[in-house]
mmCIF file of C-alpha atoms in Angstrom:
data_model
loop_
_atom_site.group_PDB
_atom_site.id
_atom_site.type_symbol
_atom_site.label_atom_id
_atom_site.label_comp_id
_atom_site.label_asym_id
_atom_site.label_seq_id
_atom_site.Cartn_x
_atom_site.Cartn_y
_atom_site.Cartn_z
ATOM 1 C CA MET A 142 35.657 11.553 -8.256
ATOM 2 C CA SER A 143 38.633 11.522 -10.717
ATOM 3 C CA LEU A 144 36.751 10.315 -13.578
ATOM 4 C CA ARG A 145 34.231 12.678 -13.337
ATOM 5 C CA HIS A 146 36.910 15.907 -13.108
ATOM 6 C CA ASP A 147 38.405 14.235 -15.912
ATOM 7 C CA LEU A 148 35.177 14.305 -18.077
ATOM 8 C CA ARG A 149 34.999 17.837 -17.071
ATOM 9 C CA VAL A 150 38.425 18.916 -18.365
ATOM 10 C CA ILE A 151 37.538 17.061 -21.385
ATOM 11 C CA ARG A 152 34.262 18.669 -22.278
ATOM 12 C CA ALA A 153 35.863 21.895 -21.197
ATOM 13 C CA VAL A 154 38.687 21.734 -23.479
ATOM 14 C CA ALA A 155 36.557 20.276 -26.346
ATOM 15 C CA ALA A 156 33.597 23.340 -25.984
ATOM 16 C CA THR A 157 36.678 26.043 -25.743
ATOM 17 C CA ASP A 158 37.723 24.805 -29.085
ATOM 18 C CA ILE A 159 34.597 24.624 -30.824
ATOM 19 C CA ARG A 160 33.650 28.228 -29.534
ATOM 20 C CA LEU A 161 37.228 29.478 -30.615
ATOM 21 C CA THR A 162 36.676 27.697 -33.954
ATOM 22 C CA LEU A 163 33.375 29.412 -34.515
ATOM 23 C CA ARG A 164 34.835 32.931 -34.038
ATOM 24 C CA GLU A 165 37.230 32.347 -36.801
ATOM 25 C CA PRO A 166 35.212 30.280 -39.434
ATOM 26 C CA LEU A 167 37.900 30.793 -42.291
ATOM 27 C CA PHE A 168 40.103 28.161 -40.904
ATOM 28 C CA ALA A 169 37.191 25.718 -40.229
ATOM 29 C CA ILE A 170 35.849 26.261 -43.538
ATOM 30 C CA ILE A 171 39.321 25.372 -45.135
ATOM 31 C CA GLY A 172 39.329 22.258 -43.023
ATOM 32 C CA VAL A 173 36.275 21.223 -44.180
ATOM 33 C CA LEU A 174 36.948 22.177 -48.126
ATOM 34 C CA ILE A 175 40.547 21.121 -48.679
ATOM 35 C CA PRO A 176 39.285 17.418 -48.012
ATOM 36 C CA ILE A 177 36.465 17.987 -50.622
ATOM 37 C CA ASN A 178 38.804 19.275 -52.919
ATOM 38 C CA PHE A 179 41.305 16.544 -52.874
ATOM 39 C CA LEU A 180 38.410 14.071 -53.540
ATOM 40 C CA LEU A 181 37.207 15.947 -56.339
ATOM 41 C CA LEU A 182 40.694 16.543 -58.085
ATOM 42 C CA PHE A 183 41.915 13.194 -57.950
ATOM 43 C CA LEU A 184 38.622 11.850 -59.090
ATOM 44 C CA LEU A 185 38.909 14.245 -62.152
ATOM 45 C CA PHE A 186 42.655 12.935 -62.794
ATOM 46 C CA ALA A 187 41.290 9.486 -62.685
ATOM 47 C CA ILE A 188 38.266 10.068 -64.854
ATOM 48 C CA SER A 189 40.546 11.601 -67.630
ATOM 49 C CA GLY A 190 42.600 8.763 -67.282
ATOM 50 C CA GLY A 191 40.873 5.751 -67.082
ATOM 51 C CA GLN A 192 40.011 4.970 -70.962
ATOM 52 C CA ALA A 193 41.393 6.163 -74.218
ATOM 53 C CA PRO A 194 39.230 7.818 -76.199
ATOM 54 C CA ILE A 195 39.110 7.028 -80.147
ATOM 55 C CA ALA A 196 37.579 7.782 -83.228
ATOM 56 C CA VAL A 197 35.968 4.361 -85.562
ATOM 57 C CA VAL A 198 36.002 5.069 -88.929
ATOM 58 C CA MET A 199 33.554 2.442 -90.414
ATOM 59 C CA ASN A 200 33.887 1.835 -94.120
ATOM 60 C CA ASP A 201 32.395 -1.303 -94.092
ATOM 61 C CA HIS A 202 28.760 -1.305 -91.927
ATOM 62 C CA GLY A 203 28.444 -5.346 -92.357
ATOM 63 C CA PRO A 204 27.438 -7.577 -89.283
ATOM 64 C CA LEU A 205 30.822 -8.440 -88.513
ATOM 65 C CA ALA A 206 32.556 -5.203 -88.687
ATOM 66 C CA GLU A 207 29.693 -4.143 -86.203
ATOM 67 C CA ARG A 208 30.366 -6.900 -83.974
ATOM 68 C CA PHE A 209 34.181 -5.828 -83.928
ATOM 69 C CA VAL A 210 33.538 -2.755 -82.811
ATOM 70 C CA GLN A 211 31.599 -4.073 -80.351
ATOM 71 C CA ALA A 212 34.310 -6.301 -79.526
ATOM 72 C CA MET A 213 36.431 -3.236 -79.130
ATOM 73 C CA ASP A 214 33.874 -1.414 -76.627
ATOM 74 C CA GLY A 215 34.035 -4.956 -74.417
ATOM 75 C CA ALA A 216 37.588 -4.325 -74.002
ATOM 76 C CA HIS A 217 36.758 -1.448 -71.549
ATOM 77 C CA SER A 218 40.045 0.491 -72.685
ATOM 78 C CA PHE A 219 38.394 2.958 -75.026
ATOM 79 C CA ILE A 220 36.042 5.304 -75.283
ATOM 80 C CA ILE A 221 34.672 5.072 -78.876
ATOM 81 C CA HIS A 222 32.868 7.146 -81.088
ATOM 82 C CA THR A 223 32.328 6.952 -84.976
ATOM 83 C CA ALA A 224 33.530 9.452 -87.256
ATOM 84 C CA SER A 225 34.131 10.573 -90.892
ATOM 85 C CA ALA A 226 37.729 10.015 -91.984
ATOM 86 C CA ALA A 227 37.906 13.678 -92.472
ATOM 87 C CA ASP A 228 36.320 14.405 -88.969
ATOM 88 C CA ALA A 229 38.578 11.204 -86.980
ATOM 89 C CA GLU A 230 41.696 12.967 -89.050
ATOM 90 C CA ARG A 231 40.844 16.515 -87.818
ATOM 91 C CA GLU A 232 40.457 15.294 -83.782
ATOM 92 C CA ILE A 233 43.374 13.098 -83.735
ATOM 93 C CA ARG A 234 45.449 16.701 -85.380
ATOM 94 C CA SER A 235 43.882 18.692 -82.769
ATOM 95 C CA GLY A 236 44.597 16.139 -80.155
ATOM 96 C CA SER A 237 41.377 15.557 -78.791
ATOM 97 C CA ILE A 238 41.561 11.692 -79.467
ATOM 98 C CA VAL A 239 44.343 9.308 -78.815
ATOM 99 C CA ALA A 240 43.750 6.870 -81.747
ATOM 100 C CA VAL A 241 41.783 6.512 -85.066
ATOM 101 C CA VAL A 242 40.961 2.762 -85.963
ATOM 102 C CA THR A 243 39.729 2.302 -89.251
ATOM 103 C CA VAL A 244 37.622 -0.940 -90.593
ATOM 104 C CA PRO A 245 38.263 -1.604 -94.051
ATOM 105 C CA GLN A 246 35.919 -1.851 -97.013
ATOM 106 C CA GLU A 247 34.766 -5.364 -97.708
ATOM 107 C CA PHE A 248 35.548 -6.475 -94.026
ATOM 108 C CA ASP A 249 32.724 -8.973 -93.892
ATOM 109 C CA ALA A 250 33.372 -10.150 -97.685
ATOM 110 C CA ALA A 251 37.294 -10.468 -96.882
ATOM 111 C CA LEU A 252 36.657 -12.845 -93.648
ATOM 112 C CA ALA A 253 33.767 -14.687 -95.341
ATOM 113 C CA ALA A 254 36.661 -15.222 -97.771
ATOM 114 C CA ARG A 255 39.014 -16.046 -95.027
ATOM 115 C CA ALA A 256 41.543 -13.207 -96.813
ATOM 116 C CA ARG A 257 44.292 -11.891 -94.935
ATOM 117 C CA ILE A 258 42.725 -8.250 -93.301
ATOM 118 C CA GLU A 259 44.680 -5.229 -92.001
ATOM 119 C CA ILE A 260 42.907 -2.735 -89.896
ATOM 120 C CA PRO A 261 44.812 0.824 -89.733
ATOM 121 C CA VAL A 262 45.405 2.111 -86.576
ATOM 122 C CA GLU A 263 46.716 5.411 -86.262
ATOM 123 C CA VAL A 264 48.038 6.503 -82.865
ATOM 124 C CA ASN A 265 49.055 9.676 -81.441
ATOM 125 C CA ASN A 266 52.146 8.548 -79.353
ATOM 126 C CA LEU A 267 52.595 11.664 -77.176
ATOM 127 C CA ASN A 268 51.050 10.029 -73.956
ATOM 128 C CA VAL A 269 52.676 6.374 -73.538
ATOM 129 C CA ASP A 270 50.088 5.370 -71.106
ATOM 130 C CA PHE A 271 47.341 5.783 -73.266
ATOM 131 C CA THR A 272 49.664 4.786 -76.473
ATOM 132 C CA ASN A 273 50.294 1.297 -74.281
ATOM 133 C CA ASP A 274 46.551 0.831 -73.917
ATOM 134 C CA ILE A 275 46.173 0.980 -77.655
ATOM 135 C CA ARG A 276 49.110 -1.247 -78.276
ATOM 136 C CA ARG A 277 47.643 -3.635 -76.063
ATOM 137 C CA ALA A 278 43.963 -3.344 -76.261
ATOM 138 C CA VAL A 279 43.599 -3.250 -80.280
ATOM 139 C CA PRO A 280 44.924 -6.931 -80.776
ATOM 140 C CA LEU A 281 42.940 -8.118 -77.576
ATOM 141 C CA SER A 282 39.924 -7.072 -79.329
ATOM 142 C CA ILE A 283 40.772 -8.554 -82.632
ATOM 143 C CA THR A 284 41.330 -11.719 -80.522
ATOM 144 C CA SER A 285 38.324 -11.404 -78.779
ATOM 145 C CA PHE A 286 36.173 -10.304 -82.065
ATOM 146 C CA TYR A 287 37.732 -13.379 -83.812
ATOM 147 C CA ALA A 288 36.974 -16.129 -81.011
ATOM 148 C CA ASP A 289 33.582 -15.084 -80.680
ATOM 149 C CA ALA A 290 32.867 -14.802 -84.654
ATOM 150 C CA PHE A 291 34.414 -17.911 -85.526
ATOM 151 C CA PRO A 292 34.777 -20.088 -82.481
ATOM 152 C CA ASP A 293 35.526 -23.126 -84.646
ATOM 153 C CA GLN A 294 38.764 -21.661 -85.727
ATOM 154 C CA VAL A 295 40.304 -20.436 -82.439
ATOM 155 C CA VAL A 296 41.455 -23.398 -80.764
ATOM 156 C CA VAL A 297 43.333 -21.749 -77.801
ATOM 157 C CA THR A 298 41.096 -19.488 -75.348
ATOM 158 C CA ALA A 299 41.505 -18.158 -71.983
ATOM 159 C CA ARG A 300 39.241 -19.321 -69.040
ATOM 160 C CA GLU A 301 38.728 -16.915 -66.409
ATOM 161 C CA SER A 302 38.257 -17.519 -62.849
ATOM 162 C CA ASP A 303 37.132 -14.585 -60.556
ATOM 163 C CA VAL A 304 38.830 -14.088 -57.025
ATOM 164 C CA GLN A 305 36.496 -11.574 -56.212
ATOM 165 C CA ALA A 306 32.296 -11.983 -56.192
ATOM 166 C CA GLN A 307 31.796 -8.952 -58.361
ATOM 167 C CA ASP A 308 33.797 -6.760 -60.734
ATOM 168 C CA THR A 309 33.811 -2.908 -59.917
ATOM 169 C CA GLY A 310 34.982 -0.042 -61.943
ATOM 170 C CA TYR A 311 38.081 2.157 -61.680
ATOM 171 C CA ILE A 312 36.270 5.218 -60.348
ATOM 172 C CA PRO A 313 34.198 3.244 -57.381
ATOM 173 C CA TYR A 314 37.399 1.811 -56.431
ATOM 174 C CA LEU A 315 39.491 5.004 -56.336
ATOM 175 C CA ALA A 316 37.008 6.691 -54.919
ATOM 176 C CA VAL A 317 36.819 5.006 -51.693
ATOM 177 C CA SER A 318 40.534 4.947 -51.362
ATOM 178 C CA ILE A 319 40.454 9.207 -51.939
ATOM 179 C CA MET A 320 37.397 9.270 -49.410
ATOM 180 C CA VAL A 321 40.123 7.519 -46.563
ATOM 181 C CA ALA A 322 42.848 9.866 -47.762
ATOM 182 C CA GLY A 323 40.242 12.822 -47.343
ATOM 183 C CA LEU A 324 39.252 11.766 -43.737
ATOM 184 C CA MET A 325 42.959 11.865 -42.638
ATOM 185 C CA LEU A 326 43.311 14.921 -44.236
ATOM 186 C CA ALA A 327 40.375 16.864 -42.380
ATOM 187 C CA SER A 328 40.943 15.059 -39.391
ATOM 188 C CA GLN A 329 44.719 16.212 -39.407
ATOM 189 C CA LEU A 330 44.050 19.861 -40.064
ATOM 190 C CA GLN A 331 41.214 20.104 -37.697
ATOM 191 C CA GLY A 332 43.547 18.678 -35.141
ATOM 192 C CA SER A 333 46.512 20.650 -36.089
ATOM 193 C CA VAL A 334 45.219 24.043 -36.702
ATOM 194 C CA ASN A 335 43.165 23.947 -33.232
ATOM 195 C CA THR A 336 46.375 23.103 -31.268
ATOM 196 C CA ALA A 337 48.448 25.732 -32.973
ATOM 197 C CA ARG A 338 45.727 28.325 -32.216
ATOM 198 C CA ASP A 339 46.657 27.701 -28.742
ATOM 199 C CA TYR A 340 50.268 28.763 -28.785
ATOM 200 C CA GLU A 341 49.179 31.607 -31.453
ATOM 201 C CA LEU A 342 46.344 32.984 -28.695
ATOM 202 C CA GLY A 343 48.478 32.109 -25.821
ATOM 203 C CA THR A 344 46.007 29.746 -24.153
ATOM 204 C CA ILE A 345 48.677 27.107 -23.917
ATOM 205 C CA LYS A 346 50.021 28.668 -20.532
ATOM 206 C CA GLU A 347 46.680 28.309 -18.888
ATOM 207 C CA LEU A 348 46.491 24.682 -20.122
ATOM 208 C CA ALA A 349 50.063 23.848 -19.101
ATOM 209 C CA LEU A 350 49.869 25.502 -15.540
ATOM 210 C CA ALA A 351 46.080 23.618 -15.029
ATOM 211 C CA PRO A 352 46.769 21.040 -12.318
ATOM 212 C CA VAL A 353 44.847 18.475 -14.839
ATOM 213 C CA SER A 354 46.311 15.274 -16.773
ATOM 214 C CA ARG A 355 48.260 15.883 -20.442
ATOM 215 C CA LEU A 356 46.359 12.937 -21.462
ATOM 216 C CA THR A 357 42.985 14.451 -20.293
ATOM 217 C CA ILE A 358 43.955 17.794 -22.056
ATOM 218 C CA GLY A 359 44.847 15.666 -25.361
ATOM 219 C CA VAL A 360 41.470 14.003 -25.505
ATOM 220 C CA GLY A 361 39.616 17.035 -24.935
ATOM 221 C CA LYS A 362 41.315 18.484 -27.880
ATOM 222 C CA VAL A 363 40.767 15.948 -30.101
ATOM 223 C CA LEU A 364 37.087 15.591 -29.360
ATOM 224 C CA GLY A 365 36.838 19.552 -29.984
ATOM 225 C CA ALA A 366 38.169 18.828 -33.508
ATOM 226 C CA ALA A 367 36.523 16.076 -33.983
ATOM 227 C CA VAL A 368 33.168 17.916 -34.544
ATOM 228 C CA LEU A 369 34.397 19.874 -37.365
ATOM 229 C CA ALA A 370 36.047 16.735 -39.095
ATOM 230 C CA ALA A 371 33.191 14.672 -38.717
ATOM 231 C CA ALA A 372 31.005 17.508 -40.568
ATOM 232 C CA SER A 373 33.703 17.451 -43.221
ATOM 233 C CA ALA A 374 33.589 13.375 -43.045
ATOM 234 C CA LEU A 375 30.331 13.126 -43.599
ATOM 235 C CA LEU A 376 30.180 15.557 -46.907
ATOM 236 C CA LEU A 377 32.927 13.175 -48.039
ATOM 237 C CA LEU A 378 30.740 10.601 -47.697
ATOM 238 C CA ALA A 379 27.538 12.219 -49.430
ATOM 239 C CA VAL A 380 29.911 12.601 -52.234
ATOM 240 C CA VAL A 381 30.945 9.460 -52.765
ATOM 241 C CA VAL A 382 27.529 7.835 -51.892
ATOM 242 C CA LEU A 383 25.092 10.436 -53.652
ATOM 243 C CA PHE A 384 27.059 11.848 -56.341
ATOM 244 C CA ILE A 385 29.591 9.325 -57.325
ATOM 245 C CA GLY A 386 27.062 6.291 -56.498
ATOM 246 C CA VAL A 387 29.074 3.942 -54.367
ATOM 247 C CA ARG A 388 27.053 2.482 -51.671
ATOM 248 C CA PRO A 389 28.507 0.637 -48.659
ATOM 249 C CA LEU A 390 27.571 -3.001 -48.288
ATOM 250 C CA HIS A 391 28.581 -2.984 -44.813
ATOM 251 C CA PRO A 392 27.392 0.299 -43.533
ATOM 252 C CA LEU A 393 28.493 -0.490 -39.631
ATOM 253 C CA GLU A 394 31.804 -1.244 -40.848
ATOM 254 C CA VAL A 395 31.910 2.434 -42.330
ATOM 255 C CA LEU A 396 31.123 4.147 -39.187
ATOM 256 C CA GLY A 397 33.510 1.547 -36.800
ATOM 257 C CA PHE A 398 36.281 2.432 -39.053
ATOM 258 C CA GLY A 399 35.381 5.727 -39.816
ATOM 259 C CA LEU A 400 35.552 6.795 -36.073
ATOM 260 C CA LEU A 401 39.169 4.976 -35.688
ATOM 261 C CA ILE A 402 40.321 6.929 -38.852
ATOM 262 C CA LEU A 403 38.977 10.282 -37.313
ATOM 263 C CA ALA A 404 40.468 9.313 -33.983
ATOM 264 C CA ALA A 405 44.234 8.446 -35.229
ATOM 265 C CA PHE A 406 44.604 11.661 -37.291
ATOM 266 C CA LEU A 407 42.843 13.937 -35.033
ATOM 267 C CA ALA A 408 45.505 12.968 -32.502
ATOM 268 C CA LEU A 409 48.016 13.135 -34.896
ATOM 269 C CA GLY A 410 46.821 16.333 -35.814
ATOM 270 C CA VAL A 411 47.110 17.567 -32.305
ATOM 271 C CA LEU A 412 50.561 16.510 -32.533
ATOM 272 C CA VAL A 413 51.435 18.511 -35.672
ATOM 273 C CA GLY A 414 49.878 21.647 -34.140
ATOM 274 C CA THR A 415 51.855 21.333 -31.096
ATOM 275 C CA LEU A 416 55.169 20.663 -32.862
ATOM 276 C CA VAL A 417 54.663 23.729 -35.128
ATOM 277 C CA ARG A 418 52.602 25.949 -33.054
ATOM 278 C CA ARG A 419 51.715 27.979 -36.013
ATOM 279 C CA ARG A 420 48.209 27.676 -38.179
ATOM 280 C CA GLN A 421 50.223 28.869 -41.336
ATOM 281 C CA GLN A 422 52.682 26.112 -40.997
ATOM 282 C CA ALA A 423 50.557 23.388 -39.988
ATOM 283 C CA ILE A 424 48.064 23.718 -42.954
ATOM 284 C CA PRO A 425 50.821 22.819 -45.675
ATOM 285 C CA LEU A 426 52.380 20.176 -43.607
ATOM 286 C CA SER A 427 49.382 18.414 -42.885
ATOM 287 C CA ILE A 428 48.507 18.235 -46.801
ATOM 288 C CA ALA A 429 52.300 17.355 -47.667
ATOM 289 C CA ALA A 430 52.245 14.358 -44.789
ATOM 290 C CA VAL A 431 49.071 13.098 -46.951
ATOM 291 C CA LEU A 432 50.107 12.809 -50.385
ATOM 292 C CA PRO A 433 53.209 10.376 -50.048
ATOM 293 C CA LEU A 434 51.165 8.364 -47.584
ATOM 294 C CA PHE A 435 48.340 8.108 -50.104
ATOM 295 C CA PHE A 436 50.319 7.246 -53.099
ATOM 296 C CA LEU A 437 52.237 4.442 -50.415
ATOM 297 C CA SER A 438 49.281 2.945 -49.615
ATOM 298 C CA GLY A 439 47.781 1.003 -52.394
ATOM 299 C CA PRO A 440 44.685 3.338 -53.098
ATOM 300 C CA PHE A 441 44.884 1.886 -56.818
ATOM 301 C CA GLY A 442 44.799 -1.872 -55.728
ATOM 302 C CA PRO A 443 46.475 -4.140 -53.010
ATOM 303 C CA ALA A 444 49.452 -2.750 -51.295
ATOM 304 C CA ASN A 445 51.269 -6.012 -51.864
ATOM 305 C CA TRP A 446 51.207 -4.759 -55.444
ATOM 306 C CA LEU A 447 53.576 -2.165 -54.861
ATOM 307 C CA GLY A 448 56.658 -3.986 -54.905
ATOM 308 C CA ALA A 449 59.129 -4.944 -52.080
ATOM 309 C CA ILE A 450 60.264 -1.556 -50.991
ATOM 310 C CA PRO A 451 57.018 0.722 -51.556
ATOM 311 C CA GLY A 452 55.231 -2.398 -49.811
ATOM 312 C CA GLY A 453 57.456 -2.573 -46.909
ATOM 313 C CA ILE A 454 56.547 1.225 -46.485
ATOM 314 C CA ALA A 455 53.069 0.478 -46.913
ATOM 315 C CA ALA A 456 53.124 -2.230 -44.141
ATOM 316 C CA ILE A 457 53.812 0.655 -41.598
ATOM 317 C CA SER A 458 51.602 3.313 -42.589
ATOM 318 C CA PRO A 459 47.938 3.289 -41.020
ATOM 319 C CA LEU A 460 46.195 4.862 -44.402
ATOM 320 C CA THR A 461 46.897 0.896 -45.942
ATOM 321 C CA TYR A 462 44.820 -0.833 -43.017
ATOM 322 C CA ALA A 463 42.298 2.283 -43.321
ATOM 323 C CA ILE A 464 41.917 1.605 -47.047
ATOM 324 C CA ALA A 465 41.866 -1.998 -46.959
ATOM 325 C CA ALA A 466 39.066 -1.765 -44.649
ATOM 326 C CA PHE A 467 36.905 0.885 -46.375
ATOM 327 C CA GLN A 468 37.358 -1.254 -49.531
ATOM 328 C CA HIS A 469 36.031 -4.531 -47.633
ATOM 329 C CA ALA A 470 33.015 -2.012 -46.449
ATOM 330 C CA PHE A 471 32.075 -0.849 -49.540
ATOM 331 C CA HIS A 472 32.949 -3.418 -51.967
ATOM 332 C CA GLY A 473 33.153 -6.352 -49.642
ATOM 333 C CA TYR A 474 36.836 -7.023 -51.179
ATOM 334 C CA GLN A 475 39.876 -8.855 -48.863
ATOM 335 C CA THR A 476 42.455 -6.626 -50.736
ATOM 336 C CA ALA A 477 45.023 -7.578 -47.529
ATOM 337 C CA PRO A 478 45.614 -10.685 -46.314
ATOM 338 C CA GLN A 479 45.738 -9.459 -42.574
ATOM 339 C CA GLY A 480 42.213 -9.242 -42.452
ATOM 340 C CA LEU A 481 39.626 -7.060 -40.641
ATOM 341 C CA ALA A 482 40.557 -7.818 -37.110
ATOM 342 C CA VAL A 483 44.106 -6.700 -37.726
ATOM 343 C CA ASP A 484 43.116 -3.491 -39.462
ATOM 344 C CA ALA A 485 40.939 -2.665 -36.594
ATOM 345 C CA ILE A 486 44.088 -3.470 -33.908
ATOM 346 C CA VAL A 487 46.420 -1.350 -36.284
ATOM 347 C CA LEU A 488 44.108 1.278 -36.449
ATOM 348 C CA ALA A 489 43.000 1.191 -32.545
ATOM 349 C CA ALA A 490 46.768 0.949 -31.872
ATOM 350 C CA PHE A 491 47.673 3.885 -33.959
ATOM 351 C CA SER A 492 45.204 6.170 -32.403
ATOM 352 C CA LEU A 493 46.376 5.514 -28.619
ATOM 353 C CA ALA A 494 50.200 5.564 -29.719
ATOM 354 C CA ALA A 495 49.446 9.268 -31.571
ATOM 355 C CA ILE A 496 47.072 10.425 -28.705
ATOM 356 C CA GLY A 497 49.620 9.435 -26.224
ATOM 357 C CA CYS A 498 52.331 11.210 -28.091
ATOM 358 C CA ALA A 499 50.525 14.354 -28.423
ATOM 359 C CA ALA A 500 49.639 14.367 -24.867
ATOM 360 C CA LEU A 501 53.362 14.080 -24.182
ATOM 361 C CA VAL A 502 54.960 16.554 -26.501
ATOM 362 C CA PHE A 503 51.811 18.753 -25.249
ATOM 363 C CA GLY A 504 52.783 19.050 -21.932
ATOM 364 C CA ARG A 505 56.360 19.246 -22.862
ATOM 365 C CA ARG A 506 56.023 22.339 -25.008
ATOM 366 C CA GLY A 507 53.347 23.878 -23.063
ATOM 367 C CA ALA A 508 55.427 23.681 -19.604
ATOM 368 C CA ARG A 509 58.239 25.642 -21.651
ATOM 369 C CA HIS A 510 56.017 28.202 -23.566
#
C-alpha cells in the first residue's frame, strides 16, 4: 500500500510540473534551445580551428610537384587550394589564409638531378596554433613525399601500430563529447528551473506540508523535468546523427548511458533549484557549472592526457565517465582505463547521491519557507 501511495505521489508531482511548464513555455523553450546552441557553437569553433587554410602556388606542374601537393593533403593539417602568386599574396594579406606554399619552377628537374630545392613558405603568424601547425606539417609533408617518391634514398621510416581499430575525425569525436555536455546542460536546466519555480509560485509550502517522503517528492520532480529534458536529448541526438553523420555502433549503450546522464543531472538540477530558488539565477548557474566541467573532463581526448592536476579533477567529474561511455557507444573506443562497468557504476551512484541530496535539501528549505 505504501508503494502504491508513493507511486501516486511521484506521478502527481511529475504531472504538476509538466502542466506548469506548459503554461509558461518560455522557460521550456530556453531549456531545449540552449543545449542545441551549445552544441552548434562548439562545433563551429572546432570546424574553424581544425585545419589551416593555405594556398599553393604551382610554378611547376610536373608529376613530382603534383605528388608533393598530394602529400601535403595527406598530412590532414591543411585546407588546400591552388592560386596564382598574386591571388595568394592578396589572400594572405587579407587574412583569409594562414600560409602560402610555393612549388618552385623546375621542381621535377631539380629532384631528378638531385639538386637542393627550397620551398618558400610564407606564414601569417598571427595565430600561434595555426603557425605551429604549418611549421610541423610542412616538413612532415616533405618527408612523406620524399619517402614515397624516392624510397631507396630514405632509409629511416616510421612504422605505425594503431591502438584503435579505426580512425575517427576531429569533428565526429568532439561532437559526441559536446552532446554529452548538452545532455548535462539540458537536464540541469530543466531540473533547476522546475524546482525554482515552486519557490517563486509558493507551491513549495504545499509540498513541504504534505505527509509524504521528501525522496518521493524529489523523484517526482526529476521525472517531471525528464519529459522536457528527453525532448532536448532527442533533438541533440538527431543533430549529431542526421546532420553531422555520427552514428552509434552500440545504440543500446547510448540509451542506457543517456538515461543515467539524464537522471544524474536532473537530480543535480533539482538540488541547484532548491538552493537558489529563482529561475533567473538557476539558468546562468547551470550554464556556468557545465563549461568548466566540460573542459576538465576530457572532451578532446582521454582525461588522462590532461596532466596530473587536471586529470585528478577529471577523475571526480561525472562528465568524464559519461564522455568515456558515449565515446565507446558511438565509436567503439575505450578512452578510459576504468571500463564501461565502472562508468555505469559511477553515473548510477552519482544519480542516487544527487537525488538523495536534492530530497534532503528540498525538505529542509521547504520547511523553512
